[in-house]
Every structure is written in structure tokens, then in C-alpha cells.
Coordinates of C-alpha atoms in Angstrom, one line a residue:
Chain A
X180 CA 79.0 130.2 88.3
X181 CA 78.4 130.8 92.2
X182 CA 75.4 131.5 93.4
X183 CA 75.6 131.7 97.3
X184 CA 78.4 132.2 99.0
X185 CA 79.5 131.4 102.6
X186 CA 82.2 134.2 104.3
X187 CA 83.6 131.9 107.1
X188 CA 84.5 135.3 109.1
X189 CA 83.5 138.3 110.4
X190 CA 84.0 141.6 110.8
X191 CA 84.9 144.4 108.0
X192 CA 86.5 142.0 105.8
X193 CA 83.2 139.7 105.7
X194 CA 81.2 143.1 104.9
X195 CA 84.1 143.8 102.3
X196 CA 83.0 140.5 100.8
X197 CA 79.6 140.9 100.7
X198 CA 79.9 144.0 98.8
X199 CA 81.3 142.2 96.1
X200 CA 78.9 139.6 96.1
X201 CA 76.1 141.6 96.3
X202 CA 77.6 143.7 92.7
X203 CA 78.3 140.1 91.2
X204 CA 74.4 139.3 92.3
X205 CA 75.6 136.6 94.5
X206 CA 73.5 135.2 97.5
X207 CA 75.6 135.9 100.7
X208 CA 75.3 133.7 103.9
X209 CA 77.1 135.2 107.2
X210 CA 78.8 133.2 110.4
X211 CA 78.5 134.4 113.8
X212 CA 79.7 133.4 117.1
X213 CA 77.5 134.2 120.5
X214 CA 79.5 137.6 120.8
X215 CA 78.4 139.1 117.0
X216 CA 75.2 137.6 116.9
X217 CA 74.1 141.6 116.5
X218 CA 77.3 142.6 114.6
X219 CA 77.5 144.1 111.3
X220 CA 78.4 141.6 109.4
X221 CA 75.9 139.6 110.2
X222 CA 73.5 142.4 109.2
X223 CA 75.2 142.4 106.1
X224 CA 74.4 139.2 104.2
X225 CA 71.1 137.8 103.5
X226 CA 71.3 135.2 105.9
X227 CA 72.9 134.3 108.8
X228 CA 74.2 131.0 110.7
X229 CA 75.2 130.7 114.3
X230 CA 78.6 128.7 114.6
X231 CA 78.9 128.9 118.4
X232 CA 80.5 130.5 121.4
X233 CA 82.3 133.8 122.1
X234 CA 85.7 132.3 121.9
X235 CA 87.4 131.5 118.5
X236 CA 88.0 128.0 118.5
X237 CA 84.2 127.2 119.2
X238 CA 83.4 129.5 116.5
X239 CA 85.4 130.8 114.0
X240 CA 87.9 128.0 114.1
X241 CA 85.5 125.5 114.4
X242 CA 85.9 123.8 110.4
X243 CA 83.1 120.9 111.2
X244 CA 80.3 123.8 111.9
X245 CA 81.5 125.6 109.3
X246 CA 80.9 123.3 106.8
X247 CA 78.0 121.9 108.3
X248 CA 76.1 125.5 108.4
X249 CA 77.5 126.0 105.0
X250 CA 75.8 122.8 103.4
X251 CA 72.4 123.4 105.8
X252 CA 72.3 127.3 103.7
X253 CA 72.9 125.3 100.3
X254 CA 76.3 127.4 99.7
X255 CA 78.4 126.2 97.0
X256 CA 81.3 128.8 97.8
X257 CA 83.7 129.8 100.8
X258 CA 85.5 133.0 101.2
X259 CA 88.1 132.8 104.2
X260 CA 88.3 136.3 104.1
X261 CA 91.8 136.1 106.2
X262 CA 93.2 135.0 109.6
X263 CA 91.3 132.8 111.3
X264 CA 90.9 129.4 108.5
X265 CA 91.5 131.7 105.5
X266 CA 95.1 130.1 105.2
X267 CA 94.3 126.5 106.9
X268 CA 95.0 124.0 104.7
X269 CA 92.7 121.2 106.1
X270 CA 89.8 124.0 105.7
X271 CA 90.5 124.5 102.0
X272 CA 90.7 120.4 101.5
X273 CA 87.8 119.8 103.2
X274 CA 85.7 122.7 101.9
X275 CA 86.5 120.9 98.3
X276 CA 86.0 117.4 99.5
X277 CA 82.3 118.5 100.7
X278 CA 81.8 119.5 96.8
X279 CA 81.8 123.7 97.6
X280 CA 84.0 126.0 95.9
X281 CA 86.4 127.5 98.0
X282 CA 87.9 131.4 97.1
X283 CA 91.9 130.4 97.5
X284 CA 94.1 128.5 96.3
X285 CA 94.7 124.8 96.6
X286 CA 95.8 123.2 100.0
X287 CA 99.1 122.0 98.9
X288 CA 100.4 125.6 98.2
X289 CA 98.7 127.1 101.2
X290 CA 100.8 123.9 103.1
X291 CA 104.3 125.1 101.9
X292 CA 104.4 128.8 102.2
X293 CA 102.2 128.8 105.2
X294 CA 105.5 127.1 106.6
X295 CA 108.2 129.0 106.7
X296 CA 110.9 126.7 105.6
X297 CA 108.9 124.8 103.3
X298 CA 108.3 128.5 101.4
X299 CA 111.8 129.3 101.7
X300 CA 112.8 126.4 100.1
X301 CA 110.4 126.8 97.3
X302 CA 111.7 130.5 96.6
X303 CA 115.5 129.5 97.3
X304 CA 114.2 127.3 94.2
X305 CA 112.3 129.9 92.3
X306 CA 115.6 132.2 92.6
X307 CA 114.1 134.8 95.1
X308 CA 116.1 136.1 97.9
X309 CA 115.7 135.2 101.0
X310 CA 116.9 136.8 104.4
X311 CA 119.4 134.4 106.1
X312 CA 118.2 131.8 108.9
X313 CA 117.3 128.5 110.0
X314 CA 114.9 125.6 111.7
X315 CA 115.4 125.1 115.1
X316 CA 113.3 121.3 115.7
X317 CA 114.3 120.6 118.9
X318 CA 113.6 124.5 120.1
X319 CA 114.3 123.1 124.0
X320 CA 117.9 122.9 123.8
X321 CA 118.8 126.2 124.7
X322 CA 122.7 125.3 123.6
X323 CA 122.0 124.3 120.3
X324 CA 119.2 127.4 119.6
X325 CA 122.4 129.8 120.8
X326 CA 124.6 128.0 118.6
X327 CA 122.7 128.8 115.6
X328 CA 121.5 132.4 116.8
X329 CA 125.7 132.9 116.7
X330 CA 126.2 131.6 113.4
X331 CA 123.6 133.5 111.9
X332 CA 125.3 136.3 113.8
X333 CA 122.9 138.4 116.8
X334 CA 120.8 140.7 116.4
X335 CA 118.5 137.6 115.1
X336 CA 114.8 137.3 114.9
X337 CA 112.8 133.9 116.8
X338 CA 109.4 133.2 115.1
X339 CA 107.0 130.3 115.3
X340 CA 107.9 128.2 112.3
X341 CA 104.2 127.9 111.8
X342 CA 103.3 131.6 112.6
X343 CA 101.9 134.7 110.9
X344 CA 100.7 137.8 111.7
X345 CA 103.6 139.4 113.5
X346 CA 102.8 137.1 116.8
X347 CA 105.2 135.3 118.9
X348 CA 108.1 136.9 117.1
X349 CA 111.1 138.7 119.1
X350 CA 114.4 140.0 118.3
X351 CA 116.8 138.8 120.2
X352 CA 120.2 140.9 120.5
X353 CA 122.6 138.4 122.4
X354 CA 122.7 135.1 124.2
X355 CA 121.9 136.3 127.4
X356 CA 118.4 137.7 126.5
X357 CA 118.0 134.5 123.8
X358 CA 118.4 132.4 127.2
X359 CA 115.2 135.0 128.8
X360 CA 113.0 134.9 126.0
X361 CA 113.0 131.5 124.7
X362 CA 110.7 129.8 126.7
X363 CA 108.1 132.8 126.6
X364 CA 108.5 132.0 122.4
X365 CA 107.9 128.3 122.9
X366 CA 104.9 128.8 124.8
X367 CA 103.6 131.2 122.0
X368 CA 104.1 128.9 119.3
X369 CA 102.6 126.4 121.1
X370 CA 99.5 127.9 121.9
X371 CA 99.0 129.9 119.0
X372 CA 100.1 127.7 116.5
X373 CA 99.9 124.1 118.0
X374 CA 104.4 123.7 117.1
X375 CA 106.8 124.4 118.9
X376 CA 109.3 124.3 116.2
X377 CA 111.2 128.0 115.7
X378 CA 112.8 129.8 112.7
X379 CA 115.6 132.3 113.3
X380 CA 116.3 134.4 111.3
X381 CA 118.7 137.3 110.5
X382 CA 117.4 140.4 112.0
X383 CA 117.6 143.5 108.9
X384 CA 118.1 146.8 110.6
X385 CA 115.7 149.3 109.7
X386 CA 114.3 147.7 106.6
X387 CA 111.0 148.8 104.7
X388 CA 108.2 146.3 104.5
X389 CA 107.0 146.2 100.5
X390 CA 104.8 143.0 99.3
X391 CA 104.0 143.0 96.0
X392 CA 100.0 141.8 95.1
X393 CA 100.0 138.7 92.7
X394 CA 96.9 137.5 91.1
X395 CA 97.0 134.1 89.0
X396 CA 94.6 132.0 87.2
X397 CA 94.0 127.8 86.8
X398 CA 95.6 128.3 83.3
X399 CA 98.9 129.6 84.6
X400 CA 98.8 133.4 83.8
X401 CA 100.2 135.3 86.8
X402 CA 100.3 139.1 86.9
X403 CA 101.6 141.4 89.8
X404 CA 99.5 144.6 90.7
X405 CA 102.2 146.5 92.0
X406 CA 103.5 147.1 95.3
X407 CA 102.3 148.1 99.0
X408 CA 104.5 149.6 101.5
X409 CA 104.0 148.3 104.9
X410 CA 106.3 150.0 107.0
X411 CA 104.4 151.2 109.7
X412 CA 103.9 148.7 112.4
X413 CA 103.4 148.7 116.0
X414 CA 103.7 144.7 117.6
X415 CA 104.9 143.6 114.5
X416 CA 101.9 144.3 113.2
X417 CA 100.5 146.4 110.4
X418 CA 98.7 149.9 110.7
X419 CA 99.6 152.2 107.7
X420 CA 99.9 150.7 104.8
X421 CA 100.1 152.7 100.7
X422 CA 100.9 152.1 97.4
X423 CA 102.9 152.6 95.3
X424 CA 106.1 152.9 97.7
X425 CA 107.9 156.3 97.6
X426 CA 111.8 156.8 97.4
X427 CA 112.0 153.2 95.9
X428 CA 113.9 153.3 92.8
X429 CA 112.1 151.9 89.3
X430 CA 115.2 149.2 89.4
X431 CA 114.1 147.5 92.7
X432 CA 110.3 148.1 91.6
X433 CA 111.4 145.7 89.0
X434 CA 112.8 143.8 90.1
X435 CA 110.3 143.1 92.9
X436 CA 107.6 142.6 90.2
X437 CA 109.9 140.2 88.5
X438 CA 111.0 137.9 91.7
X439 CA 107.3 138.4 93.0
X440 CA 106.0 136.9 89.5
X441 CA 109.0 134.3 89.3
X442 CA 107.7 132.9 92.7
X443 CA 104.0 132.9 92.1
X444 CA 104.3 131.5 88.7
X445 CA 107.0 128.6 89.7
X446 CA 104.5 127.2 92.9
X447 CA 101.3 127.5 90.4
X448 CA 99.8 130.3 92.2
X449 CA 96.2 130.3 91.7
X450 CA 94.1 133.0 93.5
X451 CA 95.3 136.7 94.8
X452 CA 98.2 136.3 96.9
X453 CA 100.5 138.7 98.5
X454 CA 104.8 138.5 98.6
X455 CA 106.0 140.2 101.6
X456 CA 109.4 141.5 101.0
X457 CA 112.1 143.5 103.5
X458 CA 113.9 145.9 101.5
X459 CA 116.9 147.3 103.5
X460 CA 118.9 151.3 102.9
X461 CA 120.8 149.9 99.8
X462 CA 117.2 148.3 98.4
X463 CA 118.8 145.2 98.8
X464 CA 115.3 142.7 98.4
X465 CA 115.1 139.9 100.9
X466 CA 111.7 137.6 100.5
X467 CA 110.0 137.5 103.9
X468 CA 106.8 135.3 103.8
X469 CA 103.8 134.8 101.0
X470 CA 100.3 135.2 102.2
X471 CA 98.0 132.8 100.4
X472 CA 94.9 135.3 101.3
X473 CA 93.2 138.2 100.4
X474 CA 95.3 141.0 102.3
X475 CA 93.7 143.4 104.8
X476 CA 95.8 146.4 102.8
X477 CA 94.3 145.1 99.6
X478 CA 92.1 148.3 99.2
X479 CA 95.3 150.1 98.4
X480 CA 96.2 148.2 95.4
X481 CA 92.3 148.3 94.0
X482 CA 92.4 152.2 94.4
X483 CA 95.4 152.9 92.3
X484 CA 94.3 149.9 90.3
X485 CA 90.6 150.0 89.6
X486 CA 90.8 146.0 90.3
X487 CA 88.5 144.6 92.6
X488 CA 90.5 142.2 94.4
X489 CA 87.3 139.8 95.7
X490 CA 85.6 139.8 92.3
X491 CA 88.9 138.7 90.9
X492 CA 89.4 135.6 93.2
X493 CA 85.8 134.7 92.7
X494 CA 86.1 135.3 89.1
X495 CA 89.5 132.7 89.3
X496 CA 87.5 130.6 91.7
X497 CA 85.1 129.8 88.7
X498 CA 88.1 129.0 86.6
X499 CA 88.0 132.6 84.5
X500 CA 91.1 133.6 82.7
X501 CA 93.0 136.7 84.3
X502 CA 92.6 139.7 82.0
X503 CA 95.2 142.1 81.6
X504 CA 94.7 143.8 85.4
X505 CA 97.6 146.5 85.0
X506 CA 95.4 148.8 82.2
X507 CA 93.0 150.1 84.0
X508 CA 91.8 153.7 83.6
X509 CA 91.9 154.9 87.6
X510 CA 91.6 158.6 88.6
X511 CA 94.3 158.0 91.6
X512 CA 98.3 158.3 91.8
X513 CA 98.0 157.4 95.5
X514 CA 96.1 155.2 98.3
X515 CA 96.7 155.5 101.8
X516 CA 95.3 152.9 104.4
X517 CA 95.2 153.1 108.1
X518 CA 93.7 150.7 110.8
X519 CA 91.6 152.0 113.5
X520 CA 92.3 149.8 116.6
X521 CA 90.2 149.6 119.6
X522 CA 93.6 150.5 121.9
X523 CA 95.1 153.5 123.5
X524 CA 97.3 155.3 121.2
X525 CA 100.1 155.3 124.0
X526 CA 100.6 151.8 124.7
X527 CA 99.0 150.0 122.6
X528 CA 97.0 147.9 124.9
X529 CA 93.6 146.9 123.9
X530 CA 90.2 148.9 124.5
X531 CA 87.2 146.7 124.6
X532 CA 83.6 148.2 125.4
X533 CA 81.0 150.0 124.0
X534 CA 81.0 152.3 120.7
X535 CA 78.9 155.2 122.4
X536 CA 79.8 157.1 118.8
X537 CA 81.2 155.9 115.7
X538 CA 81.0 159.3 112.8
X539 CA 82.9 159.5 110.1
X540 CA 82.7 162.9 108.0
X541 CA 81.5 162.1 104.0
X542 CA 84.1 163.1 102.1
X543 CA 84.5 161.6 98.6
X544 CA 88.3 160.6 98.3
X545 CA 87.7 158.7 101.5
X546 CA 86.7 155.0 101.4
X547 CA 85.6 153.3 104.9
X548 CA 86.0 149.1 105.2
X549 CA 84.2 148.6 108.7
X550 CA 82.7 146.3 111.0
X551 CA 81.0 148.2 113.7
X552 CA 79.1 150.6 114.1
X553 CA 77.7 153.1 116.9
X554 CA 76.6 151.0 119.6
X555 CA 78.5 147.6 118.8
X556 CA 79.7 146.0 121.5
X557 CA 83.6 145.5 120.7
X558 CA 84.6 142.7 123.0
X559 CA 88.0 140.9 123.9
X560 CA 87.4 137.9 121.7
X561 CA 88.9 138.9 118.6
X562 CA 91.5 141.3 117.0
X563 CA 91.1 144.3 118.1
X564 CA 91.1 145.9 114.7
X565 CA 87.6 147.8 113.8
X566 CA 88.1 148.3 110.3
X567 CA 89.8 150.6 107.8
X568 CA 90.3 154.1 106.1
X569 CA 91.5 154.4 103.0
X570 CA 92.2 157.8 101.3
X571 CA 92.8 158.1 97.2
X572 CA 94.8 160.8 96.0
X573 CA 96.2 162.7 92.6
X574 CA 99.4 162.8 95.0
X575 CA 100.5 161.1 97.7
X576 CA 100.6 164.2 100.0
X577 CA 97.1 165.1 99.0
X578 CA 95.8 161.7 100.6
X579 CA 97.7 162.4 103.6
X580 CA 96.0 165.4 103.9
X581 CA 92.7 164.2 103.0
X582 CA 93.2 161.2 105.5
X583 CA 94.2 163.9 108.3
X584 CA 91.1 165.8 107.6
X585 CA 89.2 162.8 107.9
X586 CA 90.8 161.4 111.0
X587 CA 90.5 164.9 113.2
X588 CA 86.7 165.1 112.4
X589 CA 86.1 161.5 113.6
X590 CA 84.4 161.4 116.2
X591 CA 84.3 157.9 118.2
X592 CA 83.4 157.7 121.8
X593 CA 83.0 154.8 124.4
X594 CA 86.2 152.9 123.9
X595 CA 90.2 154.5 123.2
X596 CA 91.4 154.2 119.5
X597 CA 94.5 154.8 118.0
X598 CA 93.3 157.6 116.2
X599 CA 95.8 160.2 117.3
X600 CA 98.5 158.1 117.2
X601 CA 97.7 157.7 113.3
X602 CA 97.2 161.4 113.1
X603 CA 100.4 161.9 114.7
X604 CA 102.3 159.5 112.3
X605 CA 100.6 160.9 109.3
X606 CA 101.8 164.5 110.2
X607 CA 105.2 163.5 111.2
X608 CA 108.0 164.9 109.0
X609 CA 109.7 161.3 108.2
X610 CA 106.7 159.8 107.0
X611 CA 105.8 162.7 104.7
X612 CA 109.5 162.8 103.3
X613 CA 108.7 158.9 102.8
X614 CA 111.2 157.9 104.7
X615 CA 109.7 155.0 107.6
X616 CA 110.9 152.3 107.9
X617 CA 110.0 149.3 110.6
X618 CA 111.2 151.3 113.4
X619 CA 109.4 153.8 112.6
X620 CA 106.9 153.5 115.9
X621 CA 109.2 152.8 118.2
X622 CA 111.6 155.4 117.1
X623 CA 109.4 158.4 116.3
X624 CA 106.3 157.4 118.7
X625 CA 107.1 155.1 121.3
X626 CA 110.5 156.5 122.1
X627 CA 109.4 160.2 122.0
X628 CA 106.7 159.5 124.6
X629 CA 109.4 157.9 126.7
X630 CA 111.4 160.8 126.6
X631 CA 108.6 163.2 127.3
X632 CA 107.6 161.5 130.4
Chain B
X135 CA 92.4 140.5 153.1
X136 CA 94.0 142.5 150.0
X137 CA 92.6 141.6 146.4
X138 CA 94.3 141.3 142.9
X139 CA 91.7 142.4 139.7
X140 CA 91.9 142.3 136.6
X141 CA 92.2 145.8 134.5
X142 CA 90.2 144.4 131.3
X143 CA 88.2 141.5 130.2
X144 CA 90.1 138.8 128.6
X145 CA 91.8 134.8 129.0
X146 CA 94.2 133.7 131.6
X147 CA 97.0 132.7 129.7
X148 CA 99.3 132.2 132.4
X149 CA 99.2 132.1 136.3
X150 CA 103.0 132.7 137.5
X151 CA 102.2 132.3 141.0
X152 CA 100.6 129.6 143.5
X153 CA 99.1 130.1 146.6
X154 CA 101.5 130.6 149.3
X155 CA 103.9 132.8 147.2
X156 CA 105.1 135.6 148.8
X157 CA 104.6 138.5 146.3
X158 CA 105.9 142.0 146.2
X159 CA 104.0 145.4 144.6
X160 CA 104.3 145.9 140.9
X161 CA 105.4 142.3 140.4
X162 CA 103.7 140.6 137.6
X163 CA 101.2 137.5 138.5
X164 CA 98.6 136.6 136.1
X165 CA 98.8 137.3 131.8
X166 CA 95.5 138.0 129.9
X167 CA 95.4 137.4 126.3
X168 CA 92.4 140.2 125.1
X169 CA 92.0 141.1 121.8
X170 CA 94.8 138.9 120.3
X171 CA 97.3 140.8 123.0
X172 CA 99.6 140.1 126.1
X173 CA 98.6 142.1 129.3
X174 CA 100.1 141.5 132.4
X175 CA 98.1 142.0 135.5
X176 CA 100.5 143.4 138.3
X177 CA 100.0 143.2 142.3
X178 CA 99.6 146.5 144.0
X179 CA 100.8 145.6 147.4
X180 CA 103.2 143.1 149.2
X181 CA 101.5 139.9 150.4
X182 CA 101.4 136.2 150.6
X183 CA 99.0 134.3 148.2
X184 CA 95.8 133.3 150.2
X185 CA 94.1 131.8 147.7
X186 CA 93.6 131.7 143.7
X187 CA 90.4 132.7 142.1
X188 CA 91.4 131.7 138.7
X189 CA 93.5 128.8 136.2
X190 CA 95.0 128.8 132.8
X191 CA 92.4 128.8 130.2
X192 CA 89.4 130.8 132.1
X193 CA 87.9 133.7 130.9
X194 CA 87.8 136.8 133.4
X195 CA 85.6 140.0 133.2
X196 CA 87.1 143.6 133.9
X197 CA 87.3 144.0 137.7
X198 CA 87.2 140.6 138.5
X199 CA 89.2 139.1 141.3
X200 CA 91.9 137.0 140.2
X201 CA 93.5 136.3 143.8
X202 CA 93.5 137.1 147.3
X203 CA 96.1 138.2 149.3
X204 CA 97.2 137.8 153.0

């Protein structure tokens, strides 16, 4: 059983954690770099550890005072929470190697589908889909990286072969742009993810991002919690996310269930985990990448499940079977999540400074995952996400309107947010109809503005 | 003596100009990374690079001067 554990993170998703903990009567020790020494998070736990400077890799990405504060506390877990280590191999080994538990799975599935040719081998394997595309290695020769962009036939997508999180990818639409942007993709991968190595990839017009939740156990037993629909994205990155998806038929549900089990149950998933899927007009299913992490939309799928997600990988974590998740007694037909960035809702571009006001009305459908509060200092350093709203609902249109009413009584003052631009995108026509997909921000948000000007 | 700032705290993630450049308004000459983000900081004016207040790698606060201009 553990007794104390260690989130190696910070922000809402550390507090998230501690919740848990603190139901499950688990001791809870907090990380904090020179910049959150007065955050909530740190506020949160029963004790705190100082891991170093502002930036992340003194801090946050720094594994040898990670473990070190973790033995000093007497931890015997680590939650990665995500980004940062959460899906680092080398973090997971050496977590086990210094005898602590650690709340993932083991390195050597974290290795493959944390790379994404190594993952899209295994679910080539596993008999997943998988959107067409291939390795560039020697990512330099601009000849040989337009040769393969033209077989795979423009408009293509260049990632970092070792990336995540929607950064240093770009869609490239011929060979004249490919030639522009490819050093500018290099340097990203690079710096972000220490390769230079590139995947390209078939770009899929106007598809809808659905993942499905997997949860399995040491003993085998996997189980998928249903789906999330991720469509909404500015930067590649998310910022609404719900589940279940609407106008997806029960056939493709199924089958999404089906491949997203196949695949977790053939690598010997253990832990939650999520399958990211594009799923284009015709609901043709196209695996996209696995994260080996807790989710930041998780709270969707524990709303119109009942599951808690965190007690779950703890409860796996300690080598507990899986119960049957998928009957649970839960109130709601619908969650809706949004992410409040610290950014202006126009273009996107990041809003550090001081929360003067940070209120949120009480209202009981609405659930809040944050890591500030009213006179936190949000600074540069880190992602400028400051945490979540979720809104449960006996229909899907009755969270949206819940979530509306929540968002236009907000009040937050000191910094920009991208609360109106989530207003705006819950209220717009194609979203209600349930009919976003990727483009959705740059067609109905970003263009419109453009227009307007 | 004419002076580029920066519009938000952040790193220098890339310099794309030395001193001596000649440099023309709107033209972009230094990228930030802040909060996990590109920005590009753009010149206002025309000049000639006197002399560079920052490198790759160093952290700058909000209205801080990132170069001089001539």
C-alpha cells in the first residue's frame, strides 16, 4: 500500500492528485521550482520540496533532484502527473531502481509509443490503422525529405519523431514551403526534444480528434472507458474537449473501443492510458499517437463514468485487479471541458502577470481543476494553461449551457484569458450541431476575425 | 540611438540578426519562447545594428532592451 506520495509536477494537475490522495488517506509531498515556491500546489500537499530554479530543466526536468527530494521526504510513490517527466522513460526506470513506486506504466512501453515509429509499428502489429507516413533520419537532406513528402502525396504533416503535445508540427502543402519550413522544424525538434529525426505524415483534411481512455492492470485485464472528442484546438493544441463524441455512429464507437483495447492489451498496457485517434467525414479511424499518462481531459471520462482516474492508477500501481469500470451508476449523459489559458483570445499569444481576480460562480454541475488563484503570479516559465472547467450534464446542450453561464460570470482580472474565445466557440452554431472538426479555430475563429478586420 | 524591447517576458530562442545588419521596420529580429510559445519580436524603425544586448539562451523581462540601433 502507498503511504506518501511524491507529485513530480505542478500546477492543477498536481492539486488534481492530491485530491485523490488525500480521499485514499495518502501522505502528499509537493515540488516546486523558485517561481511556485507560493503556488497552489505547493499549498496543497502536506509538505513541500524545493527542486530549483524558475526554468524547467533546473526544476521540473531535473530527475537527479527529483529523486533525491523524493527519498529525503521518505516517499515510496511518484505521480508524473503529465508533460514534463510524466512520459520519460529514464524517469520511470530510475524511479523503480531507487526502490519507489512509480504511478505509470513500465519504461519499455513508455519507450515505444513515446516514439512515433516505434508505436506505429507496434499497432501496424496489433492490427490498428494508422495514417500513412514515414521516418525521415537524415532530416538535412532537403532532396530526400521532398522525395518522401511526394510519395506520401502533399498536403503532409512534419513532426518531431520524438514529439508530443502538438509542438514543432507543421503542415506542409508543397515543396516550395517544405524547402521554408524545414529548418525552422529541425531546430524545434532539436531543442525541444533533443532529435532531430522527423516523421511525415499524411495530412487528413478536416478530421475529428477522438482518443479512447484505456485503463489496464499487471494481470492483463484491459478495459476502455469510452471516448473523448478533442476537436477543438488552437496550435495544435487542445482546448475543448467532451465525451461521449456526438454524430459518431455506434459502428465506429466500436470499433474504436475494439482497436483501442486490441492495442493496449497486445503492448501489455499497464496503468490509464489514452489512444488518440483522427477520424475523418466517412469515420474512417486512423491511430494517431498513445499517451502513456494520465490525460489533462481525463475529467471528462470520470464525469460520465464515476471512475476516478488517479485512484485507479494508484490502485494498479499497487498491483490491484481492474474491476468492471463501465457499470457505474453516474447522474451525467455529458461532460464538457475547457482550458482557460493565460493568452489573448485573438491571437493566442501568451499573457503572463498577475491574477488581480480569479472568481468563479458556485454552481453545482460545474467542476473546477485549478492551479492559481487570485493573486498568483503566472509567469513565462511554463504552459500557459491555468487550469480547467468541466461542466456535467443530463444532455449535452445543457452543459453547454451550464458552461456558458459559468464562463460569462467569471470574472478574472490582471492578465488576458481566452475566456471569450471559449464563449464564443461554445455558442457557435457548428459546435452545438456537433459538427467541429480540427479546423474548427481557424475556420470559425481565426479566419472570421481576419475577415472582420 | 533607437532601441528594440521586448513586448513580454520570456527566453531568447533565436537572434536572426548580428550587429552591423541593416534592418528595416516590421522585420522580425529576435524569437522568445514564453509560456511554451513562439513570439517574434519585430523592429519598429529602419536602422543598422549598433550593438546586441542579448544571446541565445538568456532570459529577458518585458520592456527590456534587446538591441540598439543606429
Amino acid at each position: 500500500m502507498i503511504k506518501k506520495l511524491l507529485v513530480a509536477n505542478r500546477g492543477e494537475i498536481a492539486v488534481r492528485i492530491f485530491k485523490t490522495c488525500e480521499k485514499l488517506g495518502i501522505q502528499t509531498v509537493a515540488v516546486f521550482s523558485d517561481a511556485d515556491e507560493h503556488s497552489v500546489h505547493v499549498k496543497a500537499a502536506d509538505e513541500a520540496r524545493w527542486i530549483g530554479g524558475s526554468r524547467v530543466k533546473e526544476s521540473y526536468l531535473n530527475i537527479d533532484k527529483i529523486l533525491e527530494v523524493a527519498k529525503e521526504s521518505g516517499a515510496d510513490a511518484i505521480h508524473p502527473g503529465y508533460g514534463f517527466v510524466s512520459e520519460n522513460p529514464d524517469f520511470a526506470k530510475r524511479v523503480k531502481e531507487a526502490g519507489i513506486t512509480f504511478i505509470g506504466p513500465n519504461e519499455k512501453i513508455m519507450e515505444t509509443m513515446g516514439h512515433k515509429i516505434a508505436a506505429r509499428e507496434a499497432m501496424i502489429a496489433a492490427g490498428v490503422p494508422v495514417v500513412p507516413g514515414k521516418t525521415i533520419e537524415n532530416a538535412d537532406d532537403e532532396q530526400t525529405v521532398a522525395k518522401i513528402c511526394r510519395e506520401i502525396g502533399y498536403p503532409v504533416m512534419i513532426k518531431a519523431a520524438a514529439g508530443g503535445g502538438g509542438i514543432g508540427m507543421q503542415r506542409v502543402d508543397h515543396k516550395e514551403e517544405l524547402i521554408k519550413v524545414l529548418p525552422s522544424v529541425i531546430k524545434k525538434a532539436e531543442t525541444f526534444f533533443g532529435s532531430a529525426e522527423l516523421y511525415v505524415e499524411k495530412f487528413i483534411e478536416n478530421p475529428r480528434h477522438i482518443e479512447a481512455q484505456v485503463v489496464g492492470d499487471i494481470y492483463g485485464n484491459v478495459q476502455c472507458l469510452g471516448e473523448r472528442d478533442c476537436s477543438i484546438q488552437r496550435r495544435n493544441q487542445k482546448v475543448v474537449e467532451e465525451a461521449p463524441a456526438v454524430n459518431l455512429s455506434e459502428e465506429t464507437k466500436a470499433s474504436l473501443y475494439q482497436y483501442a483495447e486490441k492495442a493496449a492489451k497486445d503492448i501489455g498496457y499497464t496503468n490509464v492510458g489514452t489512444i488518440e485517434f483522427l477520424v475523418d467525414d466517412k469515420e474512417n479511424i486512423f491511430f494517431l499517437e498513445m499517451n502513456t499518462r494520465l490525460q489533462v481531459e481525463h475529467p471528462v471520462t470520470e464525469e460520465v463514468t464515476g471512475v476516478d482516474l488517479v485512484e485507479w492508477q494508484i490502485r494498479i500501481a499497487e498491483e490491484k485487479r481492474i474491476m468492471d469500470l463501465k457499470e457505474r451508476n453516474v447522474s451525467y449523459e455529458h461532460a464538457i471541458e475547457v482550458r482557460v489559458y493565460a493568452e489573448d483570445p485573438v491571437n493566442f499569444f501568451p499573457s503572463p502577470g498577475k491574477l488581480k481576480r480569479w472568481s468563479f460562480p458556485d454552481m453545482p454541475s460545474i467542476r473546477y481543476d485549478f492551479g492559481v488563484e487570485e493573486s498568483t503570479h503566472v509567469t513565462p516559465f511554463y504552459d500557459p494553461m491555468l487550469g480547467k472547467v468541466i461542466s456535467k450534464g443530463h444532455s449535452r446542450l445543457e452543459a453547454i449551457a451550464q458552461l456558458v453561464e459559468c464562463l460569462e460570470n467569471a470574472e478574472v482580472e490582471g492578465i488576458k484569458t481566452n475566456i471569450p474565445m471559449l464563449v464564443e466557440t461554445l455558442q457557435h452554431p457548428v459546435f452545438k450541431e456537433g459538427k467541429a472538426t480540427t479546423q474548427f479555430v481557424q475556420t470559425h475563429v481565426i479566419e472570421k476575425k481576419r475577415t472582420q478586420v | 540611438m533607437k532601441e528594440v524591447k521586448t513586448t513580454m517576458a520570456g527566453n531568447v530562442w533565436k537572434v536572426q540578426v548580428a550587429a552591423g545588419d541593416e534592418v528595416t521596420a516590421g522585420q522580425e529580429v529576435v524569437i522568445l519562447e514564453s509560456m511554451k510559445m513562439e513570439i517574434p519580436i519585430t523592429c519598429e524603425t529602419n536602422g543598422v545594428i549598433d550593438e546586441l544586448k542579448v544571446e541565445e539562451g538568456s532570459f529577458v523581462n518585458e520592456d527590456d532592451v534587446l538591441m540598439t540601433l543606429k
